[in-house]
Amino acid sequence: MGAMVSRIRGTLAFLCYVINTIFWVTPIFAVSFFKLIPLSFTRTACTYFLDFCASAWIRCNGHIEDTLHPVAIEISGEPQLSPKQWYMVIANHQSWVDILVLQRVLNGKIPFLKFFLKQQLIFVPVLGLAWWALDFPFMRRYSQSQLRKNPKLRGKDIEITRKACAKFKSKPVSVMNFVEGTRFHADKHQQQQSPFTHLLKPKAGGMAFALSAMGEHIHQLVNVSIYYPNKIPTYWEFISGQVDTIKVHIELSQIDESLRGDYIKDRDFKIN
């Protein structure tokens, strides 16, 4: 009987999330075409409206969660945050549920979260256009083999990142980065011989790229730790009501000058 209730609850929640997404994506698509007009005022106005739609989408998702699969999110730390500031946001990564949790606990407290995405993801049907409209920065990373074959490509990735982030200088933004680079798994943890008990070894590239591109604007770091007391849930387990409690700890700190530098050309900075 319990399994049947979970399936019904999960199915209803999924349908509601789909309807909510379609509802808010529609005006995002409609307004996104006006961003092609080469006028700074038009583009800025569109950006504010699109971010409003995205934040409203998150709020509606929260109402769906509270109604169909309520979860007690226990937040500790809770520093003074502002939607009028620029932030670098980092968090541990265990499940796709992490993204929903981050959106829920930070929505309205800081500017809408922007994730760095691989350039290929812009071709994802529907979502690719939505991410582009919402100014999610698309990154192109070159492998070592590509750089050896064509040394002229060296530094091109950070140049592309800087151009993608240029639009963030006129409006506060929160740049999100999972510093582990991938979701935590016990096998990965063992293979890496990570010095951390519950974390994989951090990858500095994404954060270094963002700070290099927007260093003069981002001065504060929001460090979020997400803990699932029972087990790390899948998306289905989350929306079908199989998650009772999630614990979140939030810390705010200033970004030290030692974290800023030329990650591409300065070998000593990259090593340290």
Coordinates of C-alpha atoms in Angstrom, one line a residue:
M1 CA 0.0 0.0 0.0
G2 CA 2.8 2.4 0.9
A3 CA 4.6 1.7 -2.4
M4 CA 1.3 2.5 -4.3
V5 CA 0.9 5.8 -2.4
S6 CA 4.5 6.7 -3.3
R7 CA 4.0 6.0 -7.0
I8 CA 0.8 8.0 -7.1
R9 CA 2.4 10.9 -5.2
G10 CA 5.5 10.8 -7.4
T11 CA 3.5 10.7 -10.6
L12 CA 1.3 13.6 -9.5
A13 CA 4.3 15.7 -8.4
F14 CA 6.1 15.0 -11.7
L15 CA 3.1 16.1 -13.7
C16 CA 2.8 19.2 -11.7
Y17 CA 6.5 20.0 -12.1
V18 CA 6.1 19.5 -15.9
I19 CA 3.0 21.8 -16.1
N20 CA 4.8 24.4 -14.0
T21 CA 7.9 24.3 -16.2
I22 CA 5.9 24.6 -19.4
F23 CA 3.9 27.5 -17.9
W24 CA 7.0 29.6 -17.0
V25 CA 9.2 28.5 -20.0
T26 CA 6.6 29.8 -22.4
P27 CA 7.1 33.5 -21.5
I28 CA 10.8 32.9 -21.2
F29 CA 10.9 31.7 -24.9
A30 CA 8.7 34.6 -26.0
V31 CA 10.8 37.3 -24.4
S32 CA 14.1 35.7 -25.2
F33 CA 13.9 36.7 -28.9
F34 CA 13.8 40.4 -27.8
K35 CA 17.3 39.9 -26.3
L36 CA 18.5 39.7 -29.9
I37 CA 17.8 43.4 -30.3
P38 CA 21.2 45.1 -30.0
L39 CA 20.0 47.7 -27.4
S40 CA 21.4 47.5 -23.9
F41 CA 18.2 48.8 -22.3
T42 CA 16.1 46.1 -24.0
R43 CA 18.5 43.4 -23.1
T44 CA 18.7 44.5 -19.4
A45 CA 14.9 44.7 -19.1
C46 CA 14.6 41.3 -20.7
T47 CA 17.2 39.8 -18.3
Y48 CA 15.3 41.1 -15.2
F49 CA 12.0 39.8 -16.5
L50 CA 13.5 36.4 -17.4
D51 CA 15.1 36.0 -14.0
F52 CA 11.8 36.9 -12.4
C53 CA 10.1 34.1 -14.3
A54 CA 12.8 31.7 -13.3
S55 CA 12.5 32.7 -9.6
A56 CA 8.7 32.3 -9.8
W57 CA 9.2 28.9 -11.3
I58 CA 11.3 27.9 -8.2
R59 CA 8.6 29.3 -5.8
C60 CA 5.9 27.3 -7.5
N61 CA 8.1 24.2 -7.4
G62 CA 8.3 24.9 -3.6
H63 CA 4.5 25.0 -3.3
I64 CA 4.3 21.7 -5.2
E65 CA 6.8 20.2 -2.9
D66 CA 5.0 21.4 0.3
T67 CA 1.7 20.0 -1.0
L68 CA 2.6 16.7 -2.5
H69 CA 5.9 15.6 -0.9
P70 CA 6.7 17.9 2.0
V71 CA 10.3 17.8 3.2
A72 CA 11.7 19.3 6.4
I73 CA 14.7 21.4 5.3
E74 CA 16.7 22.2 8.4
I75 CA 19.0 25.2 7.7
S76 CA 21.9 26.2 9.9
G77 CA 24.3 29.1 9.6
E78 CA 21.9 31.4 7.6
P79 CA 24.3 34.4 7.1
Q80 CA 23.1 37.8 5.9
L81 CA 22.6 37.5 2.2
S82 CA 21.3 40.0 -0.4
P83 CA 19.8 39.7 -3.9
K84 CA 21.7 42.8 -4.8
Q85 CA 25.2 41.3 -4.4
W86 CA 27.4 39.1 -6.6
Y87 CA 28.3 35.7 -5.1
M88 CA 30.3 32.6 -5.9
V89 CA 28.3 29.6 -4.6
I90 CA 29.9 26.2 -4.0
A91 CA 28.4 23.0 -2.6
N92 CA 29.0 19.3 -2.2
H93 CA 27.4 17.2 -4.8
Q94 CA 25.7 13.8 -4.1
S95 CA 22.4 13.8 -6.2
W96 CA 20.5 15.8 -8.8
V97 CA 18.3 16.6 -5.8
D98 CA 21.1 18.9 -4.6
I99 CA 20.1 21.4 -7.4
L100 CA 16.5 21.5 -6.2
V101 CA 17.6 22.0 -2.6
L102 CA 20.0 24.8 -3.5
Q103 CA 17.3 26.6 -5.5
R104 CA 14.8 26.2 -2.7
V105 CA 17.0 27.5 0.1
L106 CA 18.7 30.3 -1.8
N107 CA 15.8 31.6 -4.0
G108 CA 15.1 35.2 -3.2
K109 CA 18.0 35.5 -0.8
I110 CA 20.7 35.9 -3.5
P111 CA 20.4 36.5 -7.3
F112 CA 19.1 33.6 -9.4
L113 CA 21.7 30.8 -9.6
K114 CA 23.6 30.5 -12.9
F115 CA 25.4 27.2 -13.6
F116 CA 28.4 26.9 -16.0
L117 CA 27.3 24.5 -18.7
K118 CA 29.2 22.6 -21.4
Q119 CA 28.8 24.3 -24.8
Q120 CA 27.2 21.2 -26.3
L121 CA 24.2 21.5 -23.9
I122 CA 22.9 24.5 -25.8
F123 CA 21.6 22.0 -28.3
V124 CA 19.4 20.2 -25.7
P125 CA 15.8 20.6 -26.9
V126 CA 13.8 23.2 -25.1
L127 CA 16.2 23.5 -22.1
G128 CA 19.1 24.7 -24.2
L129 CA 17.2 27.7 -25.4
A130 CA 15.9 28.4 -21.9
W131 CA 19.5 28.2 -20.5
W132 CA 20.6 30.6 -23.2
A133 CA 17.8 33.0 -22.5
L134 CA 18.6 33.0 -18.8
D135 CA 22.2 33.8 -19.5
F136 CA 23.7 30.5 -18.2
P137 CA 27.3 30.7 -19.3
F138 CA 28.3 28.0 -21.8
M139 CA 31.9 26.9 -21.5
R140 CA 34.2 25.3 -24.1
R141 CA 37.1 23.3 -22.6
Y142 CA 39.9 22.0 -24.7
S143 CA 41.6 18.8 -23.8
Q144 CA 45.4 18.5 -23.5
S145 CA 45.6 16.5 -26.8
Q146 CA 43.7 19.3 -28.6
L147 CA 46.1 21.9 -27.2
R148 CA 49.1 19.9 -28.2
K149 CA 47.8 19.6 -31.8
N150 CA 46.8 23.3 -31.9
P151 CA 48.7 25.5 -29.3
K152 CA 46.8 28.5 -30.6
L153 CA 43.7 27.2 -28.7
R154 CA 45.5 27.7 -25.3
G155 CA 43.6 30.4 -23.4
K156 CA 40.7 30.4 -25.8
D157 CA 38.5 28.7 -23.2
I158 CA 39.0 31.4 -20.6
E159 CA 38.4 34.0 -23.3
I160 CA 35.1 32.4 -24.2
T161 CA 34.2 32.3 -20.5
R162 CA 35.0 36.0 -20.0
K163 CA 32.7 36.9 -22.9
A164 CA 30.0 34.7 -21.4
C165 CA 30.3 36.4 -18.1
A166 CA 30.6 40.0 -19.4
K167 CA 26.8 40.3 -19.2
F168 CA 26.8 39.6 -15.5
K169 CA 28.7 42.9 -14.8
S170 CA 25.6 45.0 -15.1
K171 CA 23.3 42.9 -12.9
P172 CA 24.1 41.0 -9.7
V173 CA 24.4 37.3 -10.2
S174 CA 25.2 34.1 -8.3
V175 CA 27.6 31.8 -10.1
M176 CA 27.2 28.1 -9.0
N177 CA 30.0 25.6 -9.0
F178 CA 30.1 22.0 -7.7
V179 CA 33.8 22.0 -6.9
E180 CA 34.0 18.2 -6.8
G181 CA 33.2 18.2 -10.5
T182 CA 30.9 15.2 -10.3
R183 CA 28.5 13.5 -7.9
F184 CA 30.0 11.8 -4.8
H185 CA 30.2 8.0 -5.0
A186 CA 32.1 5.6 -2.6
D187 CA 33.9 4.0 -5.5
K188 CA 35.1 7.4 -6.9
H189 CA 36.1 8.4 -3.3
Q190 CA 38.2 5.3 -2.9
Q191 CA 39.8 5.5 -6.4
Q192 CA 40.9 9.1 -5.7
Q193 CA 42.1 8.4 -2.2
S194 CA 40.4 11.6 -1.2
P195 CA 41.8 13.2 2.0
F196 CA 38.2 14.2 2.9
T197 CA 35.8 11.8 4.6
H198 CA 32.6 12.8 2.7
L199 CA 34.0 14.7 -0.3
L200 CA 35.8 13.9 -3.5
K201 CA 39.0 15.9 -4.3
P202 CA 38.0 19.4 -5.4
K203 CA 38.6 20.6 -9.0
A204 CA 39.8 24.2 -9.1
G205 CA 39.2 24.8 -12.8
G206 CA 35.6 25.9 -12.8
M207 CA 35.9 28.2 -9.9
A208 CA 39.2 29.7 -11.1
F209 CA 37.7 30.3 -14.5
A210 CA 34.7 32.2 -13.0
L211 CA 36.9 34.3 -10.7
S212 CA 39.3 35.1 -13.6
A213 CA 36.3 36.2 -15.7
M214 CA 34.5 38.2 -13.0
G215 CA 37.1 38.7 -10.3
E216 CA 36.4 42.4 -10.0
H217 CA 32.8 41.8 -9.1
I218 CA 32.6 38.6 -7.1
H219 CA 34.0 39.1 -3.6
Q220 CA 31.9 36.8 -1.5
L221 CA 31.7 33.0 -1.3
V222 CA 28.6 31.1 -0.2
N223 CA 29.6 27.7 0.9
V224 CA 26.7 25.2 1.2
S225 CA 26.9 21.8 2.8
I226 CA 23.9 19.4 2.1
Y227 CA 23.3 16.3 4.2
Y228 CA 20.7 13.6 3.8
P229 CA 20.3 11.9 7.2
N230 CA 18.8 8.6 5.9
K231 CA 20.4 8.1 2.5
I232 CA 21.3 10.0 -0.7
P233 CA 18.0 10.1 -2.6
T234 CA 17.3 9.9 -6.3
Y235 CA 15.0 12.4 -8.0
W236 CA 12.2 9.9 -8.0
E237 CA 12.6 9.1 -4.3
F238 CA 12.5 12.8 -3.6
I239 CA 9.3 13.7 -5.5
S240 CA 7.5 10.5 -4.3
G241 CA 7.8 11.4 -0.7
Q242 CA 10.5 9.1 0.4
V243 CA 12.7 11.9 1.9
D244 CA 11.6 13.3 5.2
T245 CA 14.5 15.6 6.3
I246 CA 17.4 17.4 4.6
K247 CA 20.0 19.3 6.5
V248 CA 21.7 22.4 5.0
H249 CA 24.5 24.5 6.4
I250 CA 25.3 27.8 4.8
E251 CA 28.5 29.8 5.4
L252 CA 29.5 33.2 3.9
S253 CA 33.1 34.3 3.6
Q254 CA 35.1 36.9 1.7
I255 CA 37.1 35.6 -1.3
D256 CA 40.7 35.9 -0.4
E257 CA 43.1 37.5 -2.9
S258 CA 45.2 34.3 -2.8
L259 CA 42.3 32.6 -4.8
R260 CA 42.7 35.1 -7.7
G261 CA 45.2 34.7 -10.4
D262 CA 46.0 33.5 -13.9
Y263 CA 44.9 29.8 -13.8
I264 CA 46.0 29.3 -17.4
K265 CA 49.4 30.9 -17.6
D266 CA 50.6 31.0 -14.0
R267 CA 51.8 27.5 -13.3
D268 CA 52.7 28.2 -9.6
F269 CA 49.2 29.7 -9.0
K270 CA 47.6 26.7 -10.6
I271 CA 49.6 24.2 -8.5
N272 CA 49.0 26.1 -5.2

